[in-house]
Short mmCIF file of C-alpha atoms and ligand atoms in Angstrom, two decimals:
data_model
loop_
_atom_site.label_atom_id
_atom_site.label_comp_id
_atom_site.label_asym_id
_atom_site.label_seq_id
_atom_site.Cartn_x
_atom_site.Cartn_y
_atom_site.Cartn_z
CA MET A 1 0.00 0.00 0.00
CA SER A 2 1.75 3.22 -1.04
CA GLU A 3 1.81 6.09 1.43
CA PRO A 4 -0.82 8.81 0.84
CA VAL A 5 0.28 12.25 -0.36
CA ILE A 6 -1.67 15.52 -0.26
CA ILE A 7 -1.19 17.62 -3.37
CA THR A 8 -1.90 21.33 -2.96
CA CYS A 9 -2.37 23.58 -5.96
CA ALA A 10 -1.44 27.27 -5.65
CA VAL A 11 -3.59 28.61 -8.45
CA THR A 12 -2.55 32.21 -9.08
CA GLY A 13 -0.70 33.81 -6.17
CA GLY A 14 0.72 37.30 -5.76
CA MET A 15 4.29 36.68 -6.88
CA THR A 16 4.02 36.17 -10.65
CA VAL A 17 2.48 38.78 -12.97
CA PRO A 18 0.00 37.86 -15.74
CA THR A 19 2.29 38.95 -18.60
CA GLN A 20 4.68 36.15 -17.63
CA SER A 21 2.18 33.53 -18.80
CA PRO A 22 -1.31 33.49 -20.38
CA ALA A 23 -2.07 30.49 -18.15
CA ILE A 24 -2.09 32.60 -14.96
CA PRO A 25 -5.78 32.83 -13.94
CA VAL A 26 -6.94 36.43 -13.33
CA THR A 27 -10.75 36.58 -13.33
CA PRO A 28 -12.83 34.77 -10.68
CA GLU A 29 -14.29 32.56 -13.41
CA HIS A 30 -10.85 31.54 -14.66
CA ILE A 31 -9.55 30.96 -11.11
CA ILE A 32 -12.58 28.77 -10.34
CA GLN A 33 -12.34 26.73 -13.54
CA ASP A 34 -8.58 26.25 -13.27
CA ALA A 35 -8.96 25.13 -9.65
CA VAL A 36 -11.73 22.66 -10.55
CA ASP A 37 -9.52 21.23 -13.29
CA ALA A 38 -6.61 21.01 -10.81
CA VAL A 39 -8.82 19.01 -8.41
CA GLU A 40 -9.80 16.75 -11.29
CA ALA A 41 -6.09 16.26 -11.97
CA GLY A 42 -5.42 15.20 -8.37
CA ALA A 43 -5.14 18.24 -6.09
CA ALA A 44 -6.89 17.97 -2.71
CA VAL A 45 -6.13 21.49 -1.42
CA ILE A 46 -6.57 24.70 -3.41
CA HIS A 47 -4.45 27.64 -2.23
CA LEU A 48 -6.16 30.83 -3.32
CA HIS A 49 -5.31 34.43 -4.04
CA VAL A 50 -7.53 36.78 -6.02
CA ARG A 51 -6.70 39.40 -8.61
CA ASP A 52 -8.34 42.55 -9.98
CA PRO A 53 -10.23 41.06 -12.95
CA GLU A 54 -9.51 44.14 -15.10
CA THR A 55 -5.79 44.59 -14.50
CA GLY A 56 -4.67 41.26 -13.00
CA ALA A 57 -3.10 42.99 -10.00
CA PRO A 58 -3.20 41.09 -6.67
CA SER A 59 -6.28 42.09 -4.66
CA ALA A 60 -7.54 41.75 -1.08
CA ASP A 61 -11.15 42.43 -2.15
CA LEU A 62 -13.42 40.21 -0.05
CA ALA A 63 -16.12 40.29 -2.71
CA LEU A 64 -13.67 38.63 -5.12
CA PHE A 65 -12.76 36.04 -2.49
CA GLU A 66 -16.45 35.39 -1.86
CA GLU A 67 -17.12 34.90 -5.59
CA VAL A 68 -14.23 32.44 -5.91
CA LEU A 69 -14.92 30.58 -2.64
CA THR A 70 -18.65 30.33 -3.40
CA GLY A 71 -18.02 29.13 -6.94
CA LEU A 72 -15.50 26.53 -5.82
CA THR A 73 -17.66 25.33 -2.92
CA ALA A 74 -20.45 24.69 -5.42
CA ALA A 75 -18.21 23.00 -7.97
CA SER A 76 -15.95 20.73 -5.90
CA ASP A 77 -15.28 19.29 -2.45
CA ALA A 78 -11.70 20.55 -2.44
CA ILE A 79 -10.17 21.98 0.72
CA LEU A 80 -10.11 25.73 0.09
CA GLN A 81 -7.14 27.59 1.55
CA PRO A 82 -7.25 31.36 1.05
CA THR A 83 -4.06 33.32 1.53
CA THR A 84 -3.39 35.61 4.48
CA GLY A 85 -0.19 36.60 2.73
CA GLY A 86 -1.83 38.64 0.02
CA GLY A 87 0.31 40.78 -2.22
CA ILE A 88 2.96 43.47 -1.86
CA GLY A 89 1.75 46.43 0.16
CA MET A 90 -1.28 44.81 1.84
CA SER A 91 -1.70 45.48 5.59
CA ILE A 92 -1.98 42.67 8.13
CA THR A 93 -5.64 43.53 8.75
CA GLU A 94 -6.39 43.45 5.00
CA ARG A 95 -4.59 40.12 4.76
CA ALA A 96 -6.42 38.59 7.76
CA ALA A 97 -9.90 39.77 6.75
CA VAL A 98 -10.70 36.51 4.91
CA LEU A 99 -10.68 34.68 8.26
CA PRO A 100 -13.68 36.25 10.06
CA ALA A 101 -15.40 36.75 6.71
CA PHE A 102 -15.33 33.15 5.52
CA ARG A 103 -14.10 31.02 8.44
CA PRO A 104 -12.23 28.78 5.96
CA GLU A 105 -11.11 25.25 6.88
CA MET A 106 -7.50 26.28 6.18
CA ALA A 107 -5.58 29.46 5.45
CA THR A 108 -1.91 30.30 5.22
CA PHE A 109 0.05 31.63 8.18
CA ASN A 110 3.40 33.21 7.29
CA ALA A 111 5.86 32.42 10.07
CA GLY A 112 8.07 35.49 9.89
CA SER A 113 9.27 38.52 7.95
CA ILE A 114 11.49 38.23 4.92
CA ASN A 115 12.59 40.30 1.97
CA PHE A 116 10.58 39.24 -1.06
CA GLY A 117 12.61 40.11 -4.15
CA LEU A 118 10.50 39.72 -7.31
CA TYR A 119 12.34 42.37 -9.34
CA GLY A 120 14.50 39.78 -11.20
CA VAL A 121 11.57 39.33 -13.62
CA LEU A 122 12.22 42.90 -14.87
CA ALA A 123 15.40 41.72 -16.62
CA ARG A 124 13.68 38.94 -18.59
CA GLY A 125 12.42 41.09 -21.45
CA PHE A 126 8.67 40.82 -20.87
CA ASP A 127 6.51 43.62 -22.30
CA LEU A 128 5.05 44.34 -18.88
CA GLN A 129 1.99 46.44 -18.05
CA PRO A 130 2.91 49.63 -16.15
CA TRP A 131 1.42 48.29 -12.86
CA GLU A 132 3.39 45.04 -13.27
CA ARG A 133 6.64 46.96 -13.71
CA ASN A 134 5.90 49.12 -10.64
CA TYR A 135 4.83 46.06 -8.61
CA LEU A 136 7.98 44.12 -9.39
CA GLU A 137 10.21 47.17 -8.88
CA SER A 138 8.52 47.89 -5.51
CA SER A 139 9.67 44.48 -4.27
CA ARG A 140 13.24 45.89 -4.17
CA ASP A 141 12.21 47.88 -1.09
CA TYR A 142 9.56 45.47 0.24
CA VAL A 143 9.74 43.54 3.47
CA PHE A 144 7.04 40.89 3.73
CA ARG A 145 6.28 41.96 7.28
CA ASN A 146 5.20 39.38 9.86
CA SER A 147 6.43 40.83 13.16
CA PHE A 148 5.73 39.01 16.41
CA ALA A 149 2.81 41.38 16.98
CA ASP A 150 1.54 40.48 13.48
CA LEU A 151 1.98 36.77 14.22
CA GLU A 152 0.06 37.10 17.50
CA TYR A 153 -2.74 38.95 15.69
CA MET A 154 -2.92 36.35 12.93
CA CYS A 155 -2.93 33.48 15.44
CA ALA A 156 -5.90 35.07 17.22
CA GLN A 157 -7.75 35.58 13.94
CA LEU A 158 -7.12 31.96 12.89
CA ARG A 159 -8.28 30.61 16.25
CA GLY A 160 -11.34 32.87 16.21
CA ALA A 161 -12.31 31.51 12.79
CA GLU A 162 -11.53 27.89 13.75
CA THR A 163 -9.25 27.81 10.72
CA LYS A 164 -6.30 25.44 10.57
CA PRO A 165 -3.17 27.36 9.56
CA GLU A 166 -0.86 26.07 6.88
CA ILE A 167 2.34 27.49 8.32
CA GLU A 168 4.46 28.96 5.50
CA VAL A 169 8.17 28.71 6.37
CA TYR A 170 10.58 30.50 4.03
CA ASP A 171 13.68 30.53 6.19
CA VAL A 172 15.04 28.10 8.76
CA GLY A 173 15.01 30.80 11.48
CA GLN A 174 11.23 30.99 11.22
CA ILE A 175 10.98 27.47 12.64
CA ASN A 176 12.03 28.92 15.99
CA ASN A 177 9.22 31.47 15.66
CA VAL A 178 6.80 28.55 15.26
CA ARG A 179 8.25 26.77 18.31
CA HIS A 180 7.92 30.02 20.28
CA LEU A 181 4.26 30.41 19.31
CA VAL A 182 3.50 26.78 20.20
CA GLU A 183 5.18 27.22 23.62
CA ARG A 184 3.00 30.31 24.22
CA GLY A 185 -0.12 28.33 23.30
CA LEU A 186 -0.83 30.51 20.24
CA LEU A 187 -0.46 27.68 17.70
CA ASP A 188 -2.02 24.27 18.32
CA PRO A 189 -0.23 21.05 17.35
CA PRO A 190 -0.49 18.98 15.25
CA LEU A 191 0.81 21.62 12.86
CA HIS A 192 0.89 21.57 9.07
CA LEU A 193 3.99 23.27 7.67
CA GLN A 194 4.68 24.35 4.09
CA PHE A 195 8.39 24.80 3.40
CA VAL A 196 8.43 27.49 0.71
CA LEU A 197 11.89 27.43 -0.83
CA GLY A 198 13.35 29.63 -3.52
CA VAL A 199 11.96 33.10 -2.74
CA LEU A 200 14.73 35.72 -3.10
CA GLY A 201 14.97 36.66 0.55
CA GLY A 202 14.44 33.16 1.99
CA ASN A 203 16.16 29.78 1.89
CA THR A 204 17.11 28.60 -1.59
CA ALA A 205 15.26 25.81 -3.38
CA GLU A 206 17.87 23.13 -2.81
CA VAL A 207 17.64 19.64 -1.34
CA ASP A 208 20.13 20.31 1.46
CA GLN A 209 18.16 23.41 2.51
CA LEU A 210 14.98 21.35 2.68
CA LEU A 211 16.69 18.64 4.71
CA HIS A 212 18.14 21.26 7.06
CA MET A 213 14.70 22.81 7.59
CA LEU A 214 13.05 19.44 8.09
CA ARG A 215 15.66 18.24 10.62
CA THR A 216 15.53 21.59 12.42
CA THR A 217 11.74 21.31 12.64
CA GLU A 218 11.95 17.78 14.00
CA ARG A 219 14.32 18.97 16.73
CA ALA A 220 12.26 22.06 17.52
CA LEU A 221 8.77 20.56 17.47
CA GLY A 222 9.23 16.81 17.79
CA SER A 223 8.90 14.63 14.69
CA ASN A 224 5.35 13.44 15.47
CA SER A 225 3.83 16.88 16.05
CA PHE A 226 3.60 18.07 12.44
CA THR A 227 2.89 17.19 8.87
CA TRP A 228 4.83 19.00 6.18
CA SER A 229 4.78 19.88 2.51
CA VAL A 230 7.15 21.59 0.09
CA ALA A 231 6.54 24.44 -2.33
CA GLY A 232 9.58 24.98 -4.52
CA ILE A 233 9.73 28.24 -6.48
CA GLY A 234 10.59 27.99 -10.18
CA TYR A 235 10.65 24.90 -12.40
CA GLN A 236 13.74 23.27 -10.93
CA GLY A 237 12.69 24.14 -7.39
CA GLU A 238 9.16 22.87 -7.75
CA PHE A 239 9.80 19.42 -9.16
CA ARG A 240 13.18 18.59 -7.65
CA LEU A 241 11.87 19.40 -4.17
CA ALA A 242 8.55 17.70 -4.91
CA ALA A 243 10.50 14.52 -5.72
CA THR A 244 12.56 14.91 -2.54
CA SER A 245 9.45 15.41 -0.45
CA LEU A 246 7.78 12.37 -2.00
CA VAL A 247 10.80 10.24 -1.11
CA LEU A 248 10.94 11.61 2.45
CA GLY A 249 7.23 11.15 3.22
CA GLY A 250 6.23 14.80 2.85
CA HIS A 251 3.42 16.40 0.85
CA VAL A 252 3.67 18.57 -2.25
CA ARG A 253 2.53 21.99 -3.47
CA VAL A 254 2.60 22.90 -7.14
CA GLY A 255 0.91 25.65 -9.12
CA LEU A 256 1.27 28.81 -11.17
CA GLU A 257 1.79 30.90 -8.04
CA ASP A 258 5.18 29.24 -7.67
CA ASN A 259 6.23 27.99 -11.11
CA LEU A 260 5.12 28.63 -14.71
CA ARG A 261 6.83 25.75 -16.54
CA VAL A 262 5.82 22.11 -16.91
CA THR A 263 9.16 21.17 -18.48
CA GLU A 264 12.50 22.99 -18.57
CA THR A 265 11.42 24.77 -21.76
CA GLN A 266 7.60 24.62 -21.90
CA LEU A 267 5.13 26.91 -20.16
CA ALA A 268 2.37 25.04 -18.32
CA GLY A 269 -0.98 25.44 -20.11
CA SER A 270 -2.82 25.35 -16.79
CA ASN A 271 -2.49 24.47 -13.13
CA ALA A 272 -3.81 21.02 -14.00
CA ASP A 273 -0.67 20.41 -16.08
CA LEU A 274 1.48 20.95 -12.99
CA VAL A 275 -0.78 18.83 -10.77
CA ALA A 276 -0.78 16.01 -13.32
CA LYS A 277 3.02 16.03 -13.39
CA ALA A 278 3.17 15.96 -9.58
CA CYS A 279 0.71 13.03 -9.52
CA ALA A 280 2.75 11.11 -12.08
CA LEU A 281 5.90 11.72 -10.03
CA ALA A 282 4.08 10.56 -6.88
CA GLN A 283 2.94 7.33 -8.47
CA LEU A 284 6.44 6.61 -9.83
CA LEU A 285 7.74 7.03 -6.28
CA ASP A 286 5.06 4.80 -4.72
CA ARG A 287 3.00 7.60 -3.20
CA ARG A 288 -0.79 7.75 -3.59
CA PRO A 289 -2.35 11.20 -4.19
CA VAL A 290 -5.42 11.51 -1.94
CA GLY A 291 -8.71 13.28 -2.51
CA PRO A 292 -10.16 16.06 -0.33
CA ALA A 293 -12.06 13.76 2.06
CA GLU A 294 -8.97 11.71 2.94
CA ALA A 295 -6.84 14.88 3.15
CA ARG A 296 -9.35 16.38 5.61
CA ALA A 297 -8.99 13.36 7.86
CA MET A 298 -5.19 13.49 7.62
CA LEU A 299 -5.11 17.21 8.47
CA GLY A 300 -7.89 17.11 11.09
CA LEU A 301 -10.03 19.73 9.35
CA LYS A 302 -13.47 20.88 10.48
CA GLY A 303 -15.35 20.22 7.22
CA ALA A 304 -16.60 22.52 4.46
CA ASP A 305 -19.98 22.82 6.20
CA ARG A 306 -18.26 24.75 9.01
CA THR A 307 -17.16 27.58 6.69
CA THR A 308 -19.24 30.61 5.76
CA ALA A 309 -18.00 31.02 2.19
CA GLY A 310 -20.98 31.76 0.01
CA ALA A 311 -23.16 32.56 2.98
CA GLY A 312 -23.50 36.03 1.49
CA GLU A 313 -23.69 37.99 4.74
CA ALA A 314 -20.18 36.88 5.77
CA HIS A 315 -18.27 40.01 4.93
CA ARG A 316 -21.04 42.51 5.31
CA GLY A 317 -20.02 42.53 8.96
N1 LIG B 1 2.41 36.66 -2.02
C1 LIG B 1 3.47 36.54 -1.05
C2 LIG B 1 3.89 37.91 -0.56
C3 LIG B 1 0.68 33.25 1.28
O1 LIG B 1 -0.09 32.91 0.35
O2 LIG B 1 0.29 33.30 2.46
C4 LIG B 1 3.07 35.72 0.13
C5 LIG B 1 2.24 34.50 -0.14
C6 LIG B 1 2.11 33.61 1.02
O3 LIG B 1 1.70 34.26 -1.18
ZN1 LIG B 2 0.17 32.37 -1.63
#
């Protein structure tokens, strides 16, 4: 019996810009359809950002989140995991607003501050929209802020919404932040960690970095107190670390938020292309991609009926 693996799909994100690939979903309809197709291809968890449907710029608009969450709730039984990371320039309260509004089963929790350098894209010759150029350039002076006060606030918002955090860890030092929050009773084991490797400002997307983070986490939290997954940034990062995670018993995140290519030289046509590749890799390495119901049991989630997405009054306060 091969060991189950949870595949998460990060559908659109706030790190890539639409000019980089026509496959990046922008409108709520495209985000919903691409996520449904990703579930069909084997994803159990859908990690969600939203974008301004006109410009494609990352957005914190709760009405857009409601449209996407409602549409996805109607179209699939996937575990829906909205971001609390948002995009460059969003405040902690803007980022956290999805929690009281929709009380999702899961949401991200970013375990510390890092620089978030996206400006390298500027040198790749894309004919960028003016906002995309400004957005990428602004990352030169951007700190993705998650101070201890921010972390305390987010922990309270997650607990208040009965939302299980997926703890995003970009740098090995953030593992000590997680231990600190567990010791203070602000995060509740068993934890689910997502090692996000390859952001300019965090640990690089290399196997030894992943191993270092995993061993550090085992020492800090105890090896039976957490499940873990890997999100590698870029083509090499995504699939080399996915393979490593599959061999080590971890879970896997793929998607156009993190990587735009399905081979070294080919752009992915959709998120489903990346999920299908991750599933094929899993099966080759004797891991069995699980559906949403089994993933819920593995992660100890409350069930989609305990969310308020699509309830309509959620964000009218
Ligand atoms: N967009 C990045 C600044 C998350 O989803 O919580 C952070 C991010 C992490 O995407
Ligand atoms: Zn994200």
